[in-house]
Backbone as JSON Lines, residues from 0, in Angstrom:
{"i":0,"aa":"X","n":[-13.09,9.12,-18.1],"ca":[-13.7,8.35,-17.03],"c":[-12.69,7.32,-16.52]}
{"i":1,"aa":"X","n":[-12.44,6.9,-15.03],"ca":[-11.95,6.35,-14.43],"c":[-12.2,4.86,-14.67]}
{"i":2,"aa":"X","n":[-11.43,3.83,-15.25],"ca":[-12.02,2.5,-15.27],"c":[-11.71,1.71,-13.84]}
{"i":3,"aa":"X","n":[-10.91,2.34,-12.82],"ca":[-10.62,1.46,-11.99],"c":[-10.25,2.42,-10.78]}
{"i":4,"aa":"X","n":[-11.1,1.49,-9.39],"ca":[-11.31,2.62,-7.85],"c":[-10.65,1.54,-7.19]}
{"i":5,"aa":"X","n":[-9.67,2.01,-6.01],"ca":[-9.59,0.54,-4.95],"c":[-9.64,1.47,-3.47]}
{"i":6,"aa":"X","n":[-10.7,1.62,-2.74],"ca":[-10.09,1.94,-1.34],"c":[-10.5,1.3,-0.36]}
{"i":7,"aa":"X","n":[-8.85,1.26,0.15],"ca":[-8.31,0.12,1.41],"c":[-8.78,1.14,2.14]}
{"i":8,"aa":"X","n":[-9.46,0.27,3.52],"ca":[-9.71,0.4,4.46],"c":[-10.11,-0.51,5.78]}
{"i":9,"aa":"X","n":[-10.32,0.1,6.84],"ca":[-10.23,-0.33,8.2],"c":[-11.74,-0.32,8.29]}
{"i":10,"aa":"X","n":[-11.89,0.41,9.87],"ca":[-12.96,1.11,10.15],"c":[-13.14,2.52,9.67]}
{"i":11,"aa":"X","n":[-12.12,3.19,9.19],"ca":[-11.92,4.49,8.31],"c":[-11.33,4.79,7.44]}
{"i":12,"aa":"X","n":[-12.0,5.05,6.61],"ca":[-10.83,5.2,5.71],"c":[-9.79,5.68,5.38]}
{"i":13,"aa":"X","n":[-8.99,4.66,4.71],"ca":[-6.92,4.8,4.73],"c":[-6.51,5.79,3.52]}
{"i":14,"aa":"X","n":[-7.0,5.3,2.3],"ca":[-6.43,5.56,1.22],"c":[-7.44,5.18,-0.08]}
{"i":15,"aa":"X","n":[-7.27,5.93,-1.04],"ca":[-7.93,5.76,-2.47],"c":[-7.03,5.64,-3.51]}
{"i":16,"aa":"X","n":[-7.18,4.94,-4.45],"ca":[-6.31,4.49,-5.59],"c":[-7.02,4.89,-6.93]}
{"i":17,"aa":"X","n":[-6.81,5.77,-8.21],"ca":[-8.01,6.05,-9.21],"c":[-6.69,5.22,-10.44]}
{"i":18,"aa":"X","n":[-7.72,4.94,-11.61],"ca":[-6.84,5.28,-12.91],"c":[-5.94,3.72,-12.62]}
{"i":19,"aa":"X","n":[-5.06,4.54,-13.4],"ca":[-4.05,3.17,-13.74],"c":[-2.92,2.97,-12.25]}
{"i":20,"aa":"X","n":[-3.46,4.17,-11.08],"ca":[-2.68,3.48,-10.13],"c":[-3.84,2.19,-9.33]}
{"i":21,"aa":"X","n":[-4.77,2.64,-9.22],"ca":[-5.63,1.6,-8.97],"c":[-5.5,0.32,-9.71]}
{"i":22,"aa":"X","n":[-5.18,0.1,-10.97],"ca":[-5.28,-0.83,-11.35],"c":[-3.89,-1.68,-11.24]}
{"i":23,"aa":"X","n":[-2.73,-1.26,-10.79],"ca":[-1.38,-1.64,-10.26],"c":[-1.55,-1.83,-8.99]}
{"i":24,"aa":"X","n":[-2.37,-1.26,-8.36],"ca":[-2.67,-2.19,-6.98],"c":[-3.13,-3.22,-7.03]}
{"i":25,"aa":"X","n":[-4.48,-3.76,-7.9],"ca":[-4.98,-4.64,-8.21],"c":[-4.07,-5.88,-8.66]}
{"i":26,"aa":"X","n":[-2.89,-5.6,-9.2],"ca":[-1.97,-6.51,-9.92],"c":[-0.85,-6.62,-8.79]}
{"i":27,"aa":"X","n":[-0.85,-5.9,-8.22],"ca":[-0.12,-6.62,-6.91],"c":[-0.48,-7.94,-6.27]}
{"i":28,"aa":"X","n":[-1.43,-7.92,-6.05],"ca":[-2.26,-9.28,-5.37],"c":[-2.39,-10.32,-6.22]}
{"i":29,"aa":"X","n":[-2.91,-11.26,-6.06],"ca":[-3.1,-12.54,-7.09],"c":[-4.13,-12.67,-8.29]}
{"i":30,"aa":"X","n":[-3.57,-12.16,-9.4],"ca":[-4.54,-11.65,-10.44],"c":[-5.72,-12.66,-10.23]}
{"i":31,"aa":"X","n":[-5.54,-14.16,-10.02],"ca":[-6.49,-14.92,-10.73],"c":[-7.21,-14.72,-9.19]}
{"i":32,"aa":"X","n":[-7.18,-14.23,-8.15],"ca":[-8.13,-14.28,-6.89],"c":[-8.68,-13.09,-7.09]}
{"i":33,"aa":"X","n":[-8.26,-12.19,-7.07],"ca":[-8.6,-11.01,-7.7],"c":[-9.53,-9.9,-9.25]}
{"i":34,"aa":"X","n":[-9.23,-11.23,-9.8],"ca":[-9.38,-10.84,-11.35],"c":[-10.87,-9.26,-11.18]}
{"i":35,"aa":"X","n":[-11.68,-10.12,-10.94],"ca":[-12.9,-9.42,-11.16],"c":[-13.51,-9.14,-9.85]}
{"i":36,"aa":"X","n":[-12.54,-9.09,-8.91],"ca":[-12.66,-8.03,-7.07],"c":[-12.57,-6.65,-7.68]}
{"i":37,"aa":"X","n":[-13.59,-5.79,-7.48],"ca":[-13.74,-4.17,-7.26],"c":[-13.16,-3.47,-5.71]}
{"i":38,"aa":"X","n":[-12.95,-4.15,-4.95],"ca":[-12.63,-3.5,-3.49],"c":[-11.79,-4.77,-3.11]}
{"i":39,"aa":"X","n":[-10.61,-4.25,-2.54],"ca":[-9.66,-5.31,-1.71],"c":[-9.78,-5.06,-0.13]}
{"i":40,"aa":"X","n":[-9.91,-6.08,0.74],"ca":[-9.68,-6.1,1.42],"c":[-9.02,-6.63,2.61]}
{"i":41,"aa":"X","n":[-8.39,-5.91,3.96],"ca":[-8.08,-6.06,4.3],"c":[-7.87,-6.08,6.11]}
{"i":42,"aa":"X","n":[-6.91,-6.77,6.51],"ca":[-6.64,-6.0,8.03],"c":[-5.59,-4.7,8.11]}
{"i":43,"aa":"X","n":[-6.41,-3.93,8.51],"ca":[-5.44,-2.72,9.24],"c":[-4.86,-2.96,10.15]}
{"i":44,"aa":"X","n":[-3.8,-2.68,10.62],"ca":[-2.89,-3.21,11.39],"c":[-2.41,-2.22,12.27]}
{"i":45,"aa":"X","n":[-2.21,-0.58,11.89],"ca":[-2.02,0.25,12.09],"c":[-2.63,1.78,11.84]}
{"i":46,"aa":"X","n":[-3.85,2.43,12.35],"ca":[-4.99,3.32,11.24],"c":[-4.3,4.32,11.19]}
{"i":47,"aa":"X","n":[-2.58,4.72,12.38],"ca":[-2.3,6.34,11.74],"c":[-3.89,7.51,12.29]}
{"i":48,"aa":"X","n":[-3.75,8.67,11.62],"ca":[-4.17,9.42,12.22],"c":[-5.48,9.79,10.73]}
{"i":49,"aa":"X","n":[-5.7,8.63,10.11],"ca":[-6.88,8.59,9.33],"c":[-6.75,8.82,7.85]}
{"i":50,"aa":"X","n":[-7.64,10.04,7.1],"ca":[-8.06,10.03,5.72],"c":[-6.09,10.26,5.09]}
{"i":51,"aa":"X","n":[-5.83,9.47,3.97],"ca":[-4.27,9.58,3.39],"c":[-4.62,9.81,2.1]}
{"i":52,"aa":"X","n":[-4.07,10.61,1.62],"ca":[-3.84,10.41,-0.13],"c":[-2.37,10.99,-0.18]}
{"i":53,"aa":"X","n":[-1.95,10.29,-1.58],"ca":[-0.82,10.54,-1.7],"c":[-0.54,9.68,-3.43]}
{"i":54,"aa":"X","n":[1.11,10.21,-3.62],"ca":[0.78,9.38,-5.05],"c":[1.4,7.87,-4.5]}
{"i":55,"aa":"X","n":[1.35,7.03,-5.68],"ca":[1.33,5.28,-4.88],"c":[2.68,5.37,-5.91]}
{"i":56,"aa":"X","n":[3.97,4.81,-4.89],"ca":[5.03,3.9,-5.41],"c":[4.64,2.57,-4.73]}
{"i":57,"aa":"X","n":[4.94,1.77,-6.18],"ca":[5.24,0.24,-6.07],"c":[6.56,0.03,-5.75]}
{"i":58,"aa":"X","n":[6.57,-1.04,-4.84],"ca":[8.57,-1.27,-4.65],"c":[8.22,-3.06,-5.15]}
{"i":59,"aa":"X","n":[9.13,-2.61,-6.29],"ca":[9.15,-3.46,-7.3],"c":[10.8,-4.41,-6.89]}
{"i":60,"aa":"X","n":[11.64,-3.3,-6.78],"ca":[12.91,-3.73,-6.4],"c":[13.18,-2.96,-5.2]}
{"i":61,"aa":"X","n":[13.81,-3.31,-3.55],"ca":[13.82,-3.06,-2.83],"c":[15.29,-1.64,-2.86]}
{"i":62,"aa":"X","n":[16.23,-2.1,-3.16],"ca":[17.01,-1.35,-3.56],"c":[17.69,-0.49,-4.25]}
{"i":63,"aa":"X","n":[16.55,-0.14,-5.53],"ca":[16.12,0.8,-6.22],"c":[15.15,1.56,-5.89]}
{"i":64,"aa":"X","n":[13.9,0.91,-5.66],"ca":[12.79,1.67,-5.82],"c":[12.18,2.74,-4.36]}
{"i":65,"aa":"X","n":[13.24,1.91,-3.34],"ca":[12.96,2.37,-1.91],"c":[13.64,3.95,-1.63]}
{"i":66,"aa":"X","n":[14.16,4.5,-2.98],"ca":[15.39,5.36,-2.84],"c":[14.72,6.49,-3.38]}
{"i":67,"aa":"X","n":[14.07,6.13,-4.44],"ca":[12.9,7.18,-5.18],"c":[11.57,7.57,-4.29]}
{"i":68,"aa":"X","n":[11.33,7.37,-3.24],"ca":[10.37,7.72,-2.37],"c":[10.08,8.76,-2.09]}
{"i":69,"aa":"X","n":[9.44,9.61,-2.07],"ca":[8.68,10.64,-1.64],"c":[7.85,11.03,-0.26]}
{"i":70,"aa":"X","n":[8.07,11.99,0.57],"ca":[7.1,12.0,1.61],"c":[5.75,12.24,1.18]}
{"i":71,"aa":"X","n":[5.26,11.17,1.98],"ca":[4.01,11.27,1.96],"c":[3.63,10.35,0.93]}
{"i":72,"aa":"X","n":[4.13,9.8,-0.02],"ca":[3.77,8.31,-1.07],"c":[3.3,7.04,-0.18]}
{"i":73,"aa":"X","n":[2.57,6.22,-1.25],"ca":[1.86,5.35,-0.6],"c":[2.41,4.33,-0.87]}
{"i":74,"aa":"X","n":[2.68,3.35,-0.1],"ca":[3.95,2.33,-0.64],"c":[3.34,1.02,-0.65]}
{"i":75,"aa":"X","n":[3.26,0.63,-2.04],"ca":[2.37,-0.59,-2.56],"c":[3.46,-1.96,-2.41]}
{"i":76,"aa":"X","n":[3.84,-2.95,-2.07],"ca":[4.46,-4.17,-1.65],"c":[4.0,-5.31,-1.19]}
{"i":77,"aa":"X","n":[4.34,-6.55,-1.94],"ca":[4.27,-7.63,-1.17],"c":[4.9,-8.15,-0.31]}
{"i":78,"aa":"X","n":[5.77,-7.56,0.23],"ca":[6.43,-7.37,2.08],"c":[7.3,-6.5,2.01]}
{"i":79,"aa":"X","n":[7.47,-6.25,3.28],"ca":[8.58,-5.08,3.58],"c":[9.61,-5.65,4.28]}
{"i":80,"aa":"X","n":[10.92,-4.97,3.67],"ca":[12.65,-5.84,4.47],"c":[13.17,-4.63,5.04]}
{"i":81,"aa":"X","n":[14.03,-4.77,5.41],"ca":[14.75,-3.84,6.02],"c":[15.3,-2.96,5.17]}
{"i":82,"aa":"X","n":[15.41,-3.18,3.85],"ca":[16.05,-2.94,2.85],"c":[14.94,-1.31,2.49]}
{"i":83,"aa":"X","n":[13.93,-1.29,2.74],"ca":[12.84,0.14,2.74],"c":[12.44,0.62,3.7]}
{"i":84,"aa":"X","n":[13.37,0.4,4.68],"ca":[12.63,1.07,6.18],"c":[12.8,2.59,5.97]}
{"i":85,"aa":"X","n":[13.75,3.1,4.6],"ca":[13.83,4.63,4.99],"c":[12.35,5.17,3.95]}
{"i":86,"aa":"X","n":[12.57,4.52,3.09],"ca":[11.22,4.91,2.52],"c":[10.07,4.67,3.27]}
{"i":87,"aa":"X","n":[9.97,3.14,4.6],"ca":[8.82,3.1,4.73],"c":[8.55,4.91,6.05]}
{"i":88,"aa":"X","n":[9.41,5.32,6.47],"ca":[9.66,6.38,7.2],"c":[8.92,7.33,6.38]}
{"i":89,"aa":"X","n":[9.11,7.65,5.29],"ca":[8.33,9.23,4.47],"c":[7.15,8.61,3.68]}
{"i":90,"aa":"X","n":[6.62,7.2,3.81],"ca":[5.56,6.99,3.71],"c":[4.0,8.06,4.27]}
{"i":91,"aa":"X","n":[3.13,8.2,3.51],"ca":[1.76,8.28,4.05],"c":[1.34,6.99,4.74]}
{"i":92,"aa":"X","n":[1.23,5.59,3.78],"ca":[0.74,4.96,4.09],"c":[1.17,3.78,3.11]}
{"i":93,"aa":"X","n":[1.11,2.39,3.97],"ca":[1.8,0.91,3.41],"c":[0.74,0.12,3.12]}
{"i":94,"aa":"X","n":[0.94,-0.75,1.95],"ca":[0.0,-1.73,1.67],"c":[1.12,-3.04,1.11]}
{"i":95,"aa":"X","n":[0.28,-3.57,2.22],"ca":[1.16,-5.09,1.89],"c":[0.53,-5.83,1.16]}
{"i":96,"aa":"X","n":[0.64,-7.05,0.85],"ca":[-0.28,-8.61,0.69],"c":[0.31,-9.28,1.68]}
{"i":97,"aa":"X","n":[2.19,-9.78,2.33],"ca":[1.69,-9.72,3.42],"c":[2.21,-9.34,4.85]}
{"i":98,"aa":"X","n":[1.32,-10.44,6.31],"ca":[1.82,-9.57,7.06],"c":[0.13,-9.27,8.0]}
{"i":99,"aa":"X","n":[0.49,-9.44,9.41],"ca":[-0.29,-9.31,10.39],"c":[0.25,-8.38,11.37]}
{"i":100,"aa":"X","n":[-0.7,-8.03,12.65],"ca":[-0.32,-6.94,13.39],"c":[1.15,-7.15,14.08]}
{"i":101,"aa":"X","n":[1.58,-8.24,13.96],"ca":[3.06,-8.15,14.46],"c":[4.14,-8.35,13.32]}
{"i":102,"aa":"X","n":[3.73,-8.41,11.84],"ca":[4.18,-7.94,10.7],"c":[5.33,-6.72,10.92]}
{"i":103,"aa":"X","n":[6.41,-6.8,10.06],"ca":[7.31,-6.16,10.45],"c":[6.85,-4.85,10.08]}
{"i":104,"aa":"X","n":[6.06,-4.39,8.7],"ca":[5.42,-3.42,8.24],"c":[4.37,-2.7,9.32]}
{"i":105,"aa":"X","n":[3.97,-3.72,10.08],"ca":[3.03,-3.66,11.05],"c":[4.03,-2.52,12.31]}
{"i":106,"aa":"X","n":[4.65,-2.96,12.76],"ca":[5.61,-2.59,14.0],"c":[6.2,-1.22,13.41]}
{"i":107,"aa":"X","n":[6.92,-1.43,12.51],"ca":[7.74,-0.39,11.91],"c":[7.02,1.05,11.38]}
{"i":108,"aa":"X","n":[5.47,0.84,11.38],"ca":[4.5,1.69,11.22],"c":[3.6,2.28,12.57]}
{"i":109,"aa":"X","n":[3.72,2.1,13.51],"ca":[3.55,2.27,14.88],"c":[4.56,3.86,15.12]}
């Protein structure tokens, strides 16, 4: 059994997180605001062309971890630099903490 669900969404849904990747999303954000949140939410900034799954890389280090990317991975971050624009390219789909519609993650996902 699954101890942990997170899906981000808009007005449709983006993406689902199960298991222990769900729960590394959860630890992205601010444990103690978060602690005992079941659903995160957020602004969509960009909806793409709707339902995504994919497996979730964290970019932990920009210049390592942006290199191991996969098309179609879901790219978990607390901002995006220039330093992952090629990963953010074979992305499915980005999740920041942060960052608004003119967010560089924002633009660069357009």
């Amino acid at each position: 059994m699954q101890k942990a669900y997170v899906w981000v969404s808009g007005k449709e849904k983006i993406a689902e997180f199960y298991g222990q990747r769900a729960e590394v999303v959860f630890k992205i954000y601010n444990p103690k605001v978060y602690q005992n949140t079941k659903i995160i939410k957020g602004l969509v900034v960009s909806k793409g062309s709707g339902h995504i799954e994919g497996r979730v890389k964290i970019i932990t280090n920009p210049f390592t971890d942006g290199k191991k990317t996969k098309q179609g991975d879901i790219l978990v971050s607390i901002a995006t630099t220039p330093d992952i624009v090629s990963a953010m390219r074979k992305a499915g789909a980005i999740v920041t903490n942060v960052g608004d519609i003119t967010s560089h993650a924002a633009i660069v996902s357009r």
